[in-house]
PDB file of C-alpha atoms in Angstrom:
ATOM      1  CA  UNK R  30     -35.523  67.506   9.601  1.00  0.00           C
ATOM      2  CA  UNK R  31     -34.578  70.855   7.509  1.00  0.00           C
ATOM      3  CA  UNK R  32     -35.956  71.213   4.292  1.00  0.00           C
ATOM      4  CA  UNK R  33     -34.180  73.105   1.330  1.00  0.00           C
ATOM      5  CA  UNK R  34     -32.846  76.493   2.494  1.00  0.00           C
ATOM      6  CA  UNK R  35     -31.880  79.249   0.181  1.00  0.00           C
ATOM      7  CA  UNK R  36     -30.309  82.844   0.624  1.00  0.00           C
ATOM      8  CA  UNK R  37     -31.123  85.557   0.272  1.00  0.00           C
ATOM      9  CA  UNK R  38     -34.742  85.330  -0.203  1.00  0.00           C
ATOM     10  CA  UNK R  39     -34.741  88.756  -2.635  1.00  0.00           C
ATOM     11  CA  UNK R  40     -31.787  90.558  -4.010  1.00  0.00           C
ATOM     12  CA  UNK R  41     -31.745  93.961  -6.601  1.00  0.00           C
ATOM     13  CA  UNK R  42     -28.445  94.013  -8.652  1.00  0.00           C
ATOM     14  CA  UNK R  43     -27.835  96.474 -10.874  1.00  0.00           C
ATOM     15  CA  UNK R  44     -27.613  95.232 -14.470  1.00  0.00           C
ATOM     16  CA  UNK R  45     -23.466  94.350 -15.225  1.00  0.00           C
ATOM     17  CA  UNK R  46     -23.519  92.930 -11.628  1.00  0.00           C
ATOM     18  CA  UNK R  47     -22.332  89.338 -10.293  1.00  0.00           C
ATOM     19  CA  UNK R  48     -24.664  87.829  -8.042  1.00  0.00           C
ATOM     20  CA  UNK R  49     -23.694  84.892  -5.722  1.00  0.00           C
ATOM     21  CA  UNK R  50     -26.898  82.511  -4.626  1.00  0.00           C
ATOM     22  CA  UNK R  51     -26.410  80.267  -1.747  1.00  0.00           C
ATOM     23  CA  UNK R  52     -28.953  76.925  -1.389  1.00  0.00           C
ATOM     24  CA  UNK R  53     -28.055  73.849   1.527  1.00  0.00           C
ATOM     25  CA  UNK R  54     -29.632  70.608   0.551  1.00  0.00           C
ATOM     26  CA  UNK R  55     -32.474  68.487   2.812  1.00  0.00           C
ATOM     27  CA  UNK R  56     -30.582  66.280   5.421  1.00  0.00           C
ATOM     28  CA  UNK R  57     -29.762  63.118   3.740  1.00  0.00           C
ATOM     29  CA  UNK R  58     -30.236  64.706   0.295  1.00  0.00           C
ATOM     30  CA  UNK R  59     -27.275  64.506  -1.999  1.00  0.00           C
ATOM     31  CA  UNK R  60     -27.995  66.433  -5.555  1.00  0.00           C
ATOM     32  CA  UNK R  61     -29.114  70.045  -5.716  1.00  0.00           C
ATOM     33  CA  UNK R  62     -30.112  71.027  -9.323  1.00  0.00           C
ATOM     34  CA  UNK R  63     -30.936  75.057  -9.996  1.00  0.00           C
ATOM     35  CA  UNK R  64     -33.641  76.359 -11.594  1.00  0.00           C
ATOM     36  CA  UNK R  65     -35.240  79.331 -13.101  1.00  0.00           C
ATOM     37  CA  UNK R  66     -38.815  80.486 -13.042  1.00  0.00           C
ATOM     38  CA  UNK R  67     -39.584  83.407 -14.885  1.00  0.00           C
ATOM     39  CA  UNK R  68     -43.273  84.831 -13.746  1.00  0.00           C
ATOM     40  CA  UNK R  69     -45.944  82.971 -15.128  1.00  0.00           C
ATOM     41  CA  UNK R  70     -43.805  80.270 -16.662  1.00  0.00           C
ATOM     42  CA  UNK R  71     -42.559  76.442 -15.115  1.00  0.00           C
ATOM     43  CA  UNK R  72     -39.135  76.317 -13.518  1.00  0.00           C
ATOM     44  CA  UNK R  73     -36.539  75.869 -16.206  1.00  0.00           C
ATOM     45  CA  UNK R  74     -33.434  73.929 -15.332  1.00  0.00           C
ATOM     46  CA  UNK R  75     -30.034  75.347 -15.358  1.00  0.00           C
ATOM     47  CA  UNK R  76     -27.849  72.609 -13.432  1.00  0.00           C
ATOM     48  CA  UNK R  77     -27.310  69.867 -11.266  1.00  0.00           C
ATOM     49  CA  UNK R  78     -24.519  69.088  -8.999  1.00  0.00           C
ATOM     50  CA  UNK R  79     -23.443  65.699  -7.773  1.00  0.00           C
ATOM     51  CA  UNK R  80     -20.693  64.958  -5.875  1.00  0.00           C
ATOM     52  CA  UNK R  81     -19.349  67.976  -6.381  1.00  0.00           C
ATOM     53  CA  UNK R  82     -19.458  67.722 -10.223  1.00  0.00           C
ATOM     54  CA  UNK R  83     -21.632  69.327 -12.520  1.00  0.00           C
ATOM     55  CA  UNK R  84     -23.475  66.456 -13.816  1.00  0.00           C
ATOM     56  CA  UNK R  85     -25.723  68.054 -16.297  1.00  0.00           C
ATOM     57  CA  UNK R  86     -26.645  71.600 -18.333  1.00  0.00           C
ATOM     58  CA  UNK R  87     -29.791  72.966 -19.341  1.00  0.00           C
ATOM     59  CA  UNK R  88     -29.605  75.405 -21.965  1.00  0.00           C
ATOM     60  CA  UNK R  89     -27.814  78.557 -19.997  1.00  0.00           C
ATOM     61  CA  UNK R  90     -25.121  80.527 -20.829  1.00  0.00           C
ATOM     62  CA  UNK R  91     -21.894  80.304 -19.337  1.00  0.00           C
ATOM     63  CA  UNK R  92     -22.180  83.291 -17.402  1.00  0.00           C
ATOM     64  CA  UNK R  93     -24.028  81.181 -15.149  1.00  0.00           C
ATOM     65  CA  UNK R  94     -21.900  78.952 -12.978  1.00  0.00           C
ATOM     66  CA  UNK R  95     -22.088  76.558  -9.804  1.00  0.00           C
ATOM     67  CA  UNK R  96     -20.837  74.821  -7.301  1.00  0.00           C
ATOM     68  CA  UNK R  97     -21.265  72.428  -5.049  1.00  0.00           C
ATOM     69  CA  UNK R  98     -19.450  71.704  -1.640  1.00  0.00           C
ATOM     70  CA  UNK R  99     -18.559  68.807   0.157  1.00  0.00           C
ATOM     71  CA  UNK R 100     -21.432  68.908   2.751  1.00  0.00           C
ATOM     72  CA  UNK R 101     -23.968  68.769  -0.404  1.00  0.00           C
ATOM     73  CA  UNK R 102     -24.329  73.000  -0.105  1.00  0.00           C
ATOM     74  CA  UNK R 103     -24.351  74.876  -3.281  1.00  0.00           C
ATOM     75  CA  UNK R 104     -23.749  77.818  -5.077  1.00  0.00           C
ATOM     76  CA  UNK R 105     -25.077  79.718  -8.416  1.00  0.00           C
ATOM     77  CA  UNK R 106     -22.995  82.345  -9.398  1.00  0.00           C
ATOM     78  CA  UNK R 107     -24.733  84.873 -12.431  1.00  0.00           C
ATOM     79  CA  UNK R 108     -21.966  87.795 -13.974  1.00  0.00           C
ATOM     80  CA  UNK R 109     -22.830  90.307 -16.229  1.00  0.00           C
ATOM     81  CA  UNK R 110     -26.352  90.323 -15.028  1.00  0.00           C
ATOM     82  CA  UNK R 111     -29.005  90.961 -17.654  1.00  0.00           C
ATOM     83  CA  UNK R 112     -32.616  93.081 -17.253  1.00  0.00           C
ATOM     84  CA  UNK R 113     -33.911  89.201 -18.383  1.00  0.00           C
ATOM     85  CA  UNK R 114     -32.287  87.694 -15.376  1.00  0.00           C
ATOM     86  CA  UNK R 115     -35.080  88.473 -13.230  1.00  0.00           C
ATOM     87  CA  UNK R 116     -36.471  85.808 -11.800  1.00  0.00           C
ATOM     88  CA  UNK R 117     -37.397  83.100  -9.134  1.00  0.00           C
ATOM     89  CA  UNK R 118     -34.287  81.015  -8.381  1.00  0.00           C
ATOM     90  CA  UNK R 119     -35.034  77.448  -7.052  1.00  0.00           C
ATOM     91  CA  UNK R 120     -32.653  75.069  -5.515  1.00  0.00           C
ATOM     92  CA  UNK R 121     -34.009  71.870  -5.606  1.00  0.00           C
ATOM     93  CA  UNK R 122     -32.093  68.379  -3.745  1.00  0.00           C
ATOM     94  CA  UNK R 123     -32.970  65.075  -4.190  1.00  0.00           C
ATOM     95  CA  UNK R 124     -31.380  61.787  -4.092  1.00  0.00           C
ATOM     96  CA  UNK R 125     -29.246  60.787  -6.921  1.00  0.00           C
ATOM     97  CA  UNK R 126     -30.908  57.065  -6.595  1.00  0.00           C
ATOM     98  CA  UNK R 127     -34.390  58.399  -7.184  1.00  0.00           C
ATOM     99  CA  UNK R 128     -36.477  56.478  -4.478  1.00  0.00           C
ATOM    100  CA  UNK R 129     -39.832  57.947  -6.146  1.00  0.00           C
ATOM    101  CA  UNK R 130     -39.865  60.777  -3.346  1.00  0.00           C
ATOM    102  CA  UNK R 131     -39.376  63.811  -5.793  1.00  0.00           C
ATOM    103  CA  UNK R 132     -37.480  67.019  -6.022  1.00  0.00           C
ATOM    104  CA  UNK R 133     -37.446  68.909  -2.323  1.00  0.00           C
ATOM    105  CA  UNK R 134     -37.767  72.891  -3.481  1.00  0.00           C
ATOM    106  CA  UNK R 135     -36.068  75.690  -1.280  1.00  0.00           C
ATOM    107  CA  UNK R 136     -38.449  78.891  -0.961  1.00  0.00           C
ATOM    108  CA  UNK R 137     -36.072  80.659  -3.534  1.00  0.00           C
ATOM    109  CA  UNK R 138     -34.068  83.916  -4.676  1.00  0.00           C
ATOM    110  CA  UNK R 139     -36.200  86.604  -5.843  1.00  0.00           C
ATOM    111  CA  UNK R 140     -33.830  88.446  -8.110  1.00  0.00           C
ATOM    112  CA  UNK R 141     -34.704  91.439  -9.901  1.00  0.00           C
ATOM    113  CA  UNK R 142     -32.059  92.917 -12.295  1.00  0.00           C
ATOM    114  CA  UNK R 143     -32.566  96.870 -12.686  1.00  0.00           C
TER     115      UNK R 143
ATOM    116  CA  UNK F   5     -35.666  66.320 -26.351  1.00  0.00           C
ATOM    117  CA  UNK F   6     -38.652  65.103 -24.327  1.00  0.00           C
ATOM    118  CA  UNK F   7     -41.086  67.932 -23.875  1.00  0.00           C
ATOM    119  CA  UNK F   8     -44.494  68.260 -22.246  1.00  0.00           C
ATOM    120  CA  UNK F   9     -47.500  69.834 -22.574  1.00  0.00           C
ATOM    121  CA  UNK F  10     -50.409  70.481 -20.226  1.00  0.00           C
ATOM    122  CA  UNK F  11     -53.877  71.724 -20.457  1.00  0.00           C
ATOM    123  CA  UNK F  12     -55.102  74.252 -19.458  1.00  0.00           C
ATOM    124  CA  UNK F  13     -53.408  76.447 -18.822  1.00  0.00           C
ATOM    125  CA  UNK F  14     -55.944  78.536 -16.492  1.00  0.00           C
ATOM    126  CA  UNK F  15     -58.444  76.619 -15.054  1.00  0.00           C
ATOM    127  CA  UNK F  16     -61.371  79.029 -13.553  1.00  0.00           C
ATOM    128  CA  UNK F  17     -63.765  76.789 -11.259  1.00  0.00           C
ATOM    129  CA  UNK F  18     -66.360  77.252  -9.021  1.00  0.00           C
ATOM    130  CA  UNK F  19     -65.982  76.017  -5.432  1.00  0.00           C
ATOM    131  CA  UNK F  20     -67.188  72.610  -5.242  1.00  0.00           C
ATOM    132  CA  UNK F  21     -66.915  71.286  -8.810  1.00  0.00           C
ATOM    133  CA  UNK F  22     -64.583  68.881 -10.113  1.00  0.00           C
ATOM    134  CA  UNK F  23     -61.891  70.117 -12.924  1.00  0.00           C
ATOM    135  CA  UNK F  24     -59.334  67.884 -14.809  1.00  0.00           C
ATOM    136  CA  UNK F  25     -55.703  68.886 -15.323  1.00  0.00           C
ATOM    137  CA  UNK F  26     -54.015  66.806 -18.298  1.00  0.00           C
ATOM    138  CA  UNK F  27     -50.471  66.567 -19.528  1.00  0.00           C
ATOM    139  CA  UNK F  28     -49.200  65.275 -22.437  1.00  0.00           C
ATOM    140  CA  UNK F  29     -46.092  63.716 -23.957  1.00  0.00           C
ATOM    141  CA  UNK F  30     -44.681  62.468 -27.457  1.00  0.00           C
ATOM    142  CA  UNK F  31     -42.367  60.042 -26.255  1.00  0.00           C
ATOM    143  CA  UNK F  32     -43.136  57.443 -24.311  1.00  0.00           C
ATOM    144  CA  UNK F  33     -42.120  58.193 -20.122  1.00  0.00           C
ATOM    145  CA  UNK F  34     -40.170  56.134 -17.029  1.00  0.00           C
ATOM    146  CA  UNK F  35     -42.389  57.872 -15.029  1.00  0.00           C
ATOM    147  CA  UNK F  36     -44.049  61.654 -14.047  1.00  0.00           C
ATOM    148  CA  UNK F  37     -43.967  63.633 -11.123  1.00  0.00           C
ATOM    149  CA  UNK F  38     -46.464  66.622  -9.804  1.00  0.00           C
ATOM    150  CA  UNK F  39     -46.275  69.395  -7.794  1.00  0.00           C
ATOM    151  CA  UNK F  40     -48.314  72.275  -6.759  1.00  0.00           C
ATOM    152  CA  UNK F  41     -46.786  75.753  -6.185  1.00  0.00           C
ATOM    153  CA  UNK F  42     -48.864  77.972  -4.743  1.00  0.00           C
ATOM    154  CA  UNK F  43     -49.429  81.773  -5.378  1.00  0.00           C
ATOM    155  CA  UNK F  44     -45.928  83.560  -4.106  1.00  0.00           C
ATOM    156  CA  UNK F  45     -44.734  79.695  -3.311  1.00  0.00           C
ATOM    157  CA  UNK F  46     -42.391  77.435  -4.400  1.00  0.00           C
ATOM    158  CA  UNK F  47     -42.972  73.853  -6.053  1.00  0.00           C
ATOM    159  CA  UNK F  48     -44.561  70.844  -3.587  1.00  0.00           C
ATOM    160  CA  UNK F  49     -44.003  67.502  -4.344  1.00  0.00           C
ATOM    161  CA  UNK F  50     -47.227  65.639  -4.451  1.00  0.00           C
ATOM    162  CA  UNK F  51     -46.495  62.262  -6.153  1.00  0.00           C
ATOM    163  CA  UNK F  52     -44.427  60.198  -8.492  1.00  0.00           C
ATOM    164  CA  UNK F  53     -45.964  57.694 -11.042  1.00  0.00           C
ATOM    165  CA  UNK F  54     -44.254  54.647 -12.860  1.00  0.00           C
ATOM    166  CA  UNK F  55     -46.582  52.296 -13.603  1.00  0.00           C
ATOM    167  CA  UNK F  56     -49.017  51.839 -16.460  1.00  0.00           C
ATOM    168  CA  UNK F  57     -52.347  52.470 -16.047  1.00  0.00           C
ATOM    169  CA  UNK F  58     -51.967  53.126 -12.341  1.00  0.00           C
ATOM    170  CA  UNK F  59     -54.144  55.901 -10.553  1.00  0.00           C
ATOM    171  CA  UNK F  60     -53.362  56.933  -6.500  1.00  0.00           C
ATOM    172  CA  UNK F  61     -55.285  59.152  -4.755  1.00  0.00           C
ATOM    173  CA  UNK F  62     -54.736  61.688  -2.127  1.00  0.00           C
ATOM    174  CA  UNK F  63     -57.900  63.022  -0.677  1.00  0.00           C
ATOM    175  CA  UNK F  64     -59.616  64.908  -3.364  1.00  0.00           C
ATOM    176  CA  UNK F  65     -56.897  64.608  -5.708  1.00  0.00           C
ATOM    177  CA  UNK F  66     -56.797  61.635  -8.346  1.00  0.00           C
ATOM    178  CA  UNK F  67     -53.676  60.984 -10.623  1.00  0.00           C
ATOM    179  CA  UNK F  68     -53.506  58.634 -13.186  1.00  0.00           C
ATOM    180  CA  UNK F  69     -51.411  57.258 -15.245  1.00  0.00           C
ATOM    181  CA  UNK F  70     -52.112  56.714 -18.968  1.00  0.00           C
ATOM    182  CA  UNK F  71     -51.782  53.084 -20.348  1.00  0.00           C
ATOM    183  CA  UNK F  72     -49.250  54.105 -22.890  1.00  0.00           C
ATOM    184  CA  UNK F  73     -47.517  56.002 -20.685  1.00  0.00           C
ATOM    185  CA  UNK F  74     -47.101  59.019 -22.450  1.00  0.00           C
ATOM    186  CA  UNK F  75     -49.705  61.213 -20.650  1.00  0.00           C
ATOM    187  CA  UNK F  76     -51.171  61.213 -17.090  1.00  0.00           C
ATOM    188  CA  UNK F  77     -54.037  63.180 -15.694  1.00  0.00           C
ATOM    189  CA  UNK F  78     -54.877  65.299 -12.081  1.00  0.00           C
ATOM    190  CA  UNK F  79     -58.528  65.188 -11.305  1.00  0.00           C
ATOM    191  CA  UNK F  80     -59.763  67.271  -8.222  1.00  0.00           C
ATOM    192  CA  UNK F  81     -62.941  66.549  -6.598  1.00  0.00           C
ATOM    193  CA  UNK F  82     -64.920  69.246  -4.901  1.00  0.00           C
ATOM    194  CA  UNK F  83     -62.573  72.115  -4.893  1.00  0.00           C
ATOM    195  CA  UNK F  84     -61.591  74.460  -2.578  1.00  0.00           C
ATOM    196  CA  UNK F  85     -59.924  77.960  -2.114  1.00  0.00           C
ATOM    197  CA  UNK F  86     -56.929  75.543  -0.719  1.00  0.00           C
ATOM    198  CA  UNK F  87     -56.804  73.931  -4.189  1.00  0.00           C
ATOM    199  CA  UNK F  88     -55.292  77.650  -5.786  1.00  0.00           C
ATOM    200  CA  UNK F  89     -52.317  77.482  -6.984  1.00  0.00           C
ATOM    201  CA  UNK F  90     -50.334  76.311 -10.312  1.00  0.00           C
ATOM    202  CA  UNK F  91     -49.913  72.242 -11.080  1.00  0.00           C
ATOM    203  CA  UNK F  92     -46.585  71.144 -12.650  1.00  0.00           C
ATOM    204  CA  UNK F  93     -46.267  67.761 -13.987  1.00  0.00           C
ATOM    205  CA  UNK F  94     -42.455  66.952 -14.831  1.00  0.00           C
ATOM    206  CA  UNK F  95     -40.999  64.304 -16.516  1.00  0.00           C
ATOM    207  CA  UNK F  96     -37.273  62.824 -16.138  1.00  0.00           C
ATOM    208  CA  UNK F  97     -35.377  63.745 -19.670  1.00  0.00           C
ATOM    209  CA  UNK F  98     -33.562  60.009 -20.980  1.00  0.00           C
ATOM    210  CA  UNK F  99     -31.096  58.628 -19.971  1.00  0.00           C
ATOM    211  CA  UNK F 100     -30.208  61.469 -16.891  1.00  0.00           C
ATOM    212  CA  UNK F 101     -31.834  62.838 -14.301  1.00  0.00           C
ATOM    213  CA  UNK F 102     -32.984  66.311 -15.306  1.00  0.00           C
ATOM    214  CA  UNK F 103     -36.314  67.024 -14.239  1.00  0.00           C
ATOM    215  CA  UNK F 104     -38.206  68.617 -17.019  1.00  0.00           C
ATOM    216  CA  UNK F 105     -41.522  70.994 -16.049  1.00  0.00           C
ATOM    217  CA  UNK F 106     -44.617  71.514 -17.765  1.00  0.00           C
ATOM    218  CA  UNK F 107     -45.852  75.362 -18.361  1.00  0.00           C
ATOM    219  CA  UNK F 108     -48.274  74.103 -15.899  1.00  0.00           C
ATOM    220  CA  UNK F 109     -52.259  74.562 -14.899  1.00  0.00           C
ATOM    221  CA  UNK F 110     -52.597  77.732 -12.834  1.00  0.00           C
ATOM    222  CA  UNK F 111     -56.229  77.136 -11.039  1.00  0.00           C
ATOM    223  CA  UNK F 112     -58.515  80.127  -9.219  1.00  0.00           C
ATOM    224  CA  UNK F 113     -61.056  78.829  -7.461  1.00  0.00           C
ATOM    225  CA  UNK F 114     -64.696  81.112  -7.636  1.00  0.00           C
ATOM    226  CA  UNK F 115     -65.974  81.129  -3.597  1.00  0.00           C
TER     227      UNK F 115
END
């Protein structure tokens, strides 16, 4: 049974860039949220995806985006890439319905933004 | 919105002692989660809890619940270098599903 897989593990942009993070879900899983952990600090939520919908926002600006595709895959897109967008980027799936199991976390994005 | 806190936030400890984790909320919670991310790692779920007043264990590791249900506690017993690593409890935010994380307890363990 996979777990969560993300790609690439670590990515340099320059800063200005677009950057294009790619995350597939457990088997059986069927909500990926993103988050963002800046060294030192707990994972900070960005968004979740559900059914292909973005279901909910944390407090992120618009120049970061998602998607999510019909097999439950997802996408988080980041333009205009800022020096303080370095940082660990988790995908995270889970069942919408909760079942007590928790969030599965991918191995994550190392992006550094020079 | 809901926040949480946890203390400490570095816990040094000597191999073999016990140490206490502790996170705290204003509001009253549904229910907390924890995880463990180890050095260079990602988050690990380790358990979910709902109930009032209700403690599960997992080896060395006691959670618990607080009767109110706005805080809930991670006691290791007799730790070891396998216990390094950062604790993260996280709460659900009302009314959605949003996970929200603690700054968490990052632990070093003293051989």
């Amino acid at each position: 049974d996979a777990g969560v897989t993300q790609s690439p593990t670590h990515l340099i942009k320059t800063r200005g860039q677009q950057v294009t993070l790619r995350c597939s879900p457990k088997s059986g899983h069927d909500t990926v949220s993103w988050y963002q952990q800046a060294l030192g600090q707990g994972p900070q939520f960005i968004f979740q995806y559900y059914e292909e919908e973005e279901r909910q926002r944390g407090n992120f600006p618009d120049r970061f985006s998602g998607h999510q595709f019909p097999n439950y895959s997802s996408e988080l897109n980041v333009n205009a890439l800022l020096l303080g967008d370095s940082a660990l980027y988790l995908c995270a799936s889970s069942l919408i319905t909760g079942s007590g199991i928790g969030y599965t976390f991918g191995s994550g994005t190392r992006l550094t933004v020079v | 919105g809901q926040q949480v806190m946890q203390i400490p936030q570095y816990q040094h400890v000597q191999e073999g002692e016990d140490f206490t984790t502790y996170c705290n909320s204003s509001t009253t919670l549904s229910n907390i989660q924890w995880y463990k991310q180890r050095p260079g790692g990602h988050p690990v779920f380790l358990i979910q809890l709902v109930k009032s007043g209700e403690v599960k264990k997992q080896k060395r590791l006691t959670f618990q619940f607080g009767e109110a249900k706005k805080n809930s506690s991670l006691h290791i017993t007799a730790t070891q270098t396998t216990d390094v690593g950062t604790y993260f409890c996280a709460i659900p935010r009302s009314n959605d599903y949003k996970l929200s994380f603690g700054a968490g307890t990052t632990v070093t363990v003293r051989a």
